[in-house]
PDB file of C-alpha atoms in Angstrom:
ATOM      1  CA  MET J  17      37.806 -26.399-100.966  1.00  0.00           C
ATOM      2  CA  ARG J  18      38.306 -22.797 -99.962  1.00  0.00           C
ATOM      3  CA  TYR J  19      39.258 -21.759 -96.477  1.00  0.00           C
ATOM      4  CA  PRO J  20      38.537 -18.408 -94.888  1.00  0.00           C
ATOM      5  CA  VAL J  21      41.631 -16.231 -94.721  1.00  0.00           C
ATOM      6  CA  PRO J  22      42.431 -15.830 -91.038  1.00  0.00           C
ATOM      7  CA  SER J  23      43.329 -12.338 -89.876  1.00  0.00           C
ATOM      8  CA  GLU J  24      45.064 -13.555 -86.722  1.00  0.00           C
ATOM      9  CA  HIS J  25      47.689 -16.117 -85.829  1.00  0.00           C
ATOM     10  CA  PHE J  26      46.682 -19.767 -85.744  1.00  0.00           C
ATOM     11  CA  ASP J  27      48.133 -23.063 -84.544  1.00  0.00           C
ATOM     12  CA  ILE J  28      49.722 -25.730 -86.734  1.00  0.00           C
ATOM     13  CA  GLU J  29      51.014 -29.081 -85.511  1.00  0.00           C
ATOM     14  CA  VAL J  30      54.361 -30.407 -86.754  1.00  0.00           C
ATOM     15  CA  ALA J  31      54.761 -34.188 -86.382  1.00  0.00           C
ATOM     16  CA  TYR J  32      57.843 -36.385 -86.753  1.00  0.00           C
ATOM     17  CA  ALA J  33      58.240 -40.032 -85.796  1.00  0.00           C
ATOM     18  CA  LYS J  34      61.140 -42.411 -85.431  1.00  0.00           C
ATOM     19  CA  PRO J  35      60.691 -46.040 -84.347  1.00  0.00           C
ATOM     20  CA  GLU J  36      61.696 -45.156 -80.794  1.00  0.00           C
ATOM     21  CA  GLU J  37      60.279 -41.627 -80.488  1.00  0.00           C
ATOM     22  CA  GLN J  38      57.330 -39.597 -81.773  1.00  0.00           C
ATOM     23  CA  VAL J  39      56.949 -35.831 -81.423  1.00  0.00           C
ATOM     24  CA  ILE J  40      54.125 -33.399 -82.161  1.00  0.00           C
ATOM     25  CA  LEU J  41      54.940 -29.713 -81.712  1.00  0.00           C
ATOM     26  CA  THR J  42      52.460 -26.843 -81.853  1.00  0.00           C
ATOM     27  CA  VAL J  43      53.621 -23.818 -83.831  1.00  0.00           C
ATOM     28  CA  THR J  44      51.936 -20.428 -84.082  1.00  0.00           C
ATOM     29  CA  ALA J  45      51.635 -19.427 -87.735  1.00  0.00           C
ATOM     30  CA  GLU J  46      50.504 -16.378 -89.660  1.00  0.00           C
ATOM     31  CA  PRO J  47      48.291 -16.351 -92.743  1.00  0.00           C
ATOM     32  CA  GLY J  48      50.250 -17.304 -95.860  1.00  0.00           C
ATOM     33  CA  MET J  49      52.919 -19.359 -94.097  1.00  0.00           C
ATOM     34  CA  THR J  50      54.108 -22.456 -95.940  1.00  0.00           C
ATOM     35  CA  VAL J  51      54.904 -25.991 -94.814  1.00  0.00           C
ATOM     36  CA  GLN J  52      58.668 -25.373 -94.881  1.00  0.00           C
ATOM     37  CA  GLN J  53      58.383 -22.064 -93.019  1.00  0.00           C
ATOM     38  CA  VAL J  54      56.397 -23.699 -90.213  1.00  0.00           C
ATOM     39  CA  VAL J  55      58.845 -26.616 -90.002  1.00  0.00           C
ATOM     40  CA  GLU J  56      61.738 -24.150 -89.730  1.00  0.00           C
ATOM     41  CA  ARG J  57      59.855 -22.118 -87.107  1.00  0.00           C
ATOM     42  CA  SER J  58      59.245 -25.291 -85.070  1.00  0.00           C
ATOM     43  CA  ARG J  59      63.042 -25.744 -84.744  1.00  0.00           C
ATOM     44  CA  ILE J  60      62.466 -29.501 -84.881  1.00  0.00           C
ATOM     45  CA  ALA J  61      65.739 -29.950 -86.808  1.00  0.00           C
ATOM     46  CA  GLU J  62      67.615 -28.898 -83.650  1.00  0.00           C
ATOM     47  CA  ARG J  63      66.129 -31.905 -81.868  1.00  0.00           C
ATOM     48  CA  PHE J  64      66.433 -34.235 -84.871  1.00  0.00           C
ATOM     49  CA  PRO J  65      69.507 -33.175 -86.893  1.00  0.00           C
ATOM     50  CA  GLU J  66      68.742 -35.747 -89.608  1.00  0.00           C
ATOM     51  CA  ILE J  67      65.881 -33.493 -90.770  1.00  0.00           C
ATOM     52  CA  ASP J  68      66.850 -31.112 -93.566  1.00  0.00           C
ATOM     53  CA  PRO J  69      63.873 -28.770 -94.020  1.00  0.00           C
ATOM     54  CA  ALA J  70      65.031 -27.903 -97.559  1.00  0.00           C
ATOM     55  CA  SER J  71      64.960 -31.515 -98.821  1.00  0.00           C
ATOM     56  CA  ALA J  72      62.584 -33.331 -96.450  1.00  0.00           C
ATOM     57  CA  LYS J  73      59.369 -34.952 -97.691  1.00  0.00           C
ATOM     58  CA  TYR J  74      56.200 -33.539 -96.141  1.00  0.00           C
ATOM     59  CA  GLY J  75      52.543 -34.296 -95.818  1.00  0.00           C
ATOM     60  CA  VAL J  76      49.509 -32.503 -94.413  1.00  0.00           C
ATOM     61  CA  PHE J  77      47.148 -34.937 -92.695  1.00  0.00           C
ATOM     62  CA  GLY J  78      48.654 -37.879 -94.624  1.00  0.00           C
ATOM     63  CA  LYS J  79      48.553 -36.294 -98.083  1.00  0.00           C
ATOM     64  CA  ALA J  80      51.848 -35.414 -99.764  1.00  0.00           C
ATOM     65  CA  ALA J  81      52.603 -31.695 -99.688  1.00  0.00           C
ATOM     66  CA  LYS J  82      55.409 -29.567-101.065  1.00  0.00           C
ATOM     67  CA  GLY J  83      57.434 -27.244 -98.879  1.00  0.00           C
ATOM     68  CA  ASP J  84      55.830 -24.203-100.502  1.00  0.00           C
ATOM     69  CA  ALA J  85      52.248 -25.364 -99.854  1.00  0.00           C
ATOM     70  CA  PRO J  86      50.233 -22.815 -97.845  1.00  0.00           C
ATOM     71  CA  LEU J  87      48.821 -23.899 -94.505  1.00  0.00           C
ATOM     72  CA  HIS J  88      45.421 -23.396 -92.924  1.00  0.00           C
ATOM     73  CA  PRO J  89      44.300 -23.204 -89.288  1.00  0.00           C
ATOM     74  CA  GLY J  90      44.433 -26.589 -87.580  1.00  0.00           C
ATOM     75  CA  ASP J  91      46.626 -28.314 -90.202  1.00  0.00           C
ATOM     76  CA  ARG J  92      49.123 -30.979 -89.114  1.00  0.00           C
ATOM     77  CA  VAL J  93      52.415 -31.059 -91.023  1.00  0.00           C
ATOM     78  CA  GLU J  94      54.079 -34.474 -91.082  1.00  0.00           C
ATOM     79  CA  ILE J  95      57.792 -34.851 -91.788  1.00  0.00           C
ATOM     80  CA  TYR J  96      58.573 -38.163 -93.453  1.00  0.00           C
ATOM     81  CA  ARG J  97      61.782 -40.131 -93.000  1.00  0.00           C
ATOM     82  CA  PRO J  98      63.491 -41.544 -96.104  1.00  0.00           C
ATOM     83  CA  LEU J  99      62.499 -45.099 -97.031  1.00  0.00           C
ATOM     84  CA  ILE J 100      65.022 -47.753 -96.015  1.00  0.00           C
ATOM     85  CA  ALA J 101      63.901 -50.236 -98.673  1.00  0.00           C
ATOM     86  CA  ASP J 102      62.102 -49.863-101.987  1.00  0.00           C
ATOM     87  CA  PRO J 103      58.463 -50.896-101.296  1.00  0.00           C
ATOM     88  CA  LYS J 104      58.157 -52.717-104.643  1.00  0.00           C
ATOM     89  CA  GLU J 105      61.297 -54.762-104.000  1.00  0.00           C
ATOM     90  CA  ALA J 106      60.168 -55.577-100.462  1.00  0.00           C
ATOM     91  CA  ARG J 107      56.795 -56.860-101.776  1.00  0.00           C
ATOM     92  CA  LYS J 108      58.515 -58.966-104.430  1.00  0.00           C
ATOM     93  CA  LYS J 109      60.791 -60.490-101.794  1.00  0.00           C
ATOM     94  CA  ARG J 110      57.877 -61.296 -99.465  1.00  0.00           C
ATOM     95  CA  ALA J 111      55.912 -62.819-102.349  1.00  0.00           C
ATOM     96  CA  ALA J 112      58.887 -64.972-103.387  1.00  0.00           C
ATOM     97  CA  GLU J 113      59.399 -66.173 -99.810  1.00  0.00           C
ATOM     98  CA  GLY J 114      55.703 -67.041 -99.537  1.00  0.00           C
ATOM     99  CA  LYS J 115      55.808 -69.113-102.727  1.00  0.00           C
ATOM    100  CA  GLN J 116      58.861 -71.048-101.497  1.00  0.00           C
ATOM    101  CA  LEU J 117      57.091 -71.888 -98.238  1.00  0.00           C
ATOM    102  CA  LYS J 118      53.950 -73.099-100.023  1.00  0.00           C
ATOM    103  CA  LYS J 119      55.771 -75.268-102.599  1.00  0.00           C
ATOM    104  CA  GLY J 120      57.269 -77.716-100.102  1.00  0.00           C
ATOM    105  CA  GLY J 121      53.994 -78.560 -98.375  1.00  0.00           C
ATOM    106  CA  GLY J 122      55.801 -79.411 -95.114  1.00  0.00           C
ATOM    107  CA  GLU J 123      58.128 -82.184 -94.045  1.00  0.00           C
ATOM    108  CA  SER J 124      57.132 -85.850 -93.904  1.00  0.00           C
TER     109      SER J 124
END
């Protein structure tokens, strides 16, 4: 999909969420700006020092994006927090717990 090259500034949203707080900032961008440049311009790392723009994981509207990905008018950059648990291990654990519950069939 090709986008028209804007000749003016345009707005980009930068989103970050923690369990207790969610933030969406609007940043004015120029044509050719990248995900990482917009995140740095948003100064969100001043509010959330755990964000390292150089190593953070990003997405644009829920699709993974690299820091050097170009942005288009109206895009929303999402900054992802590191995973606390490996999703595969968590699924295995839940599945094992479910099997243990089903085996007993309840108390008599």
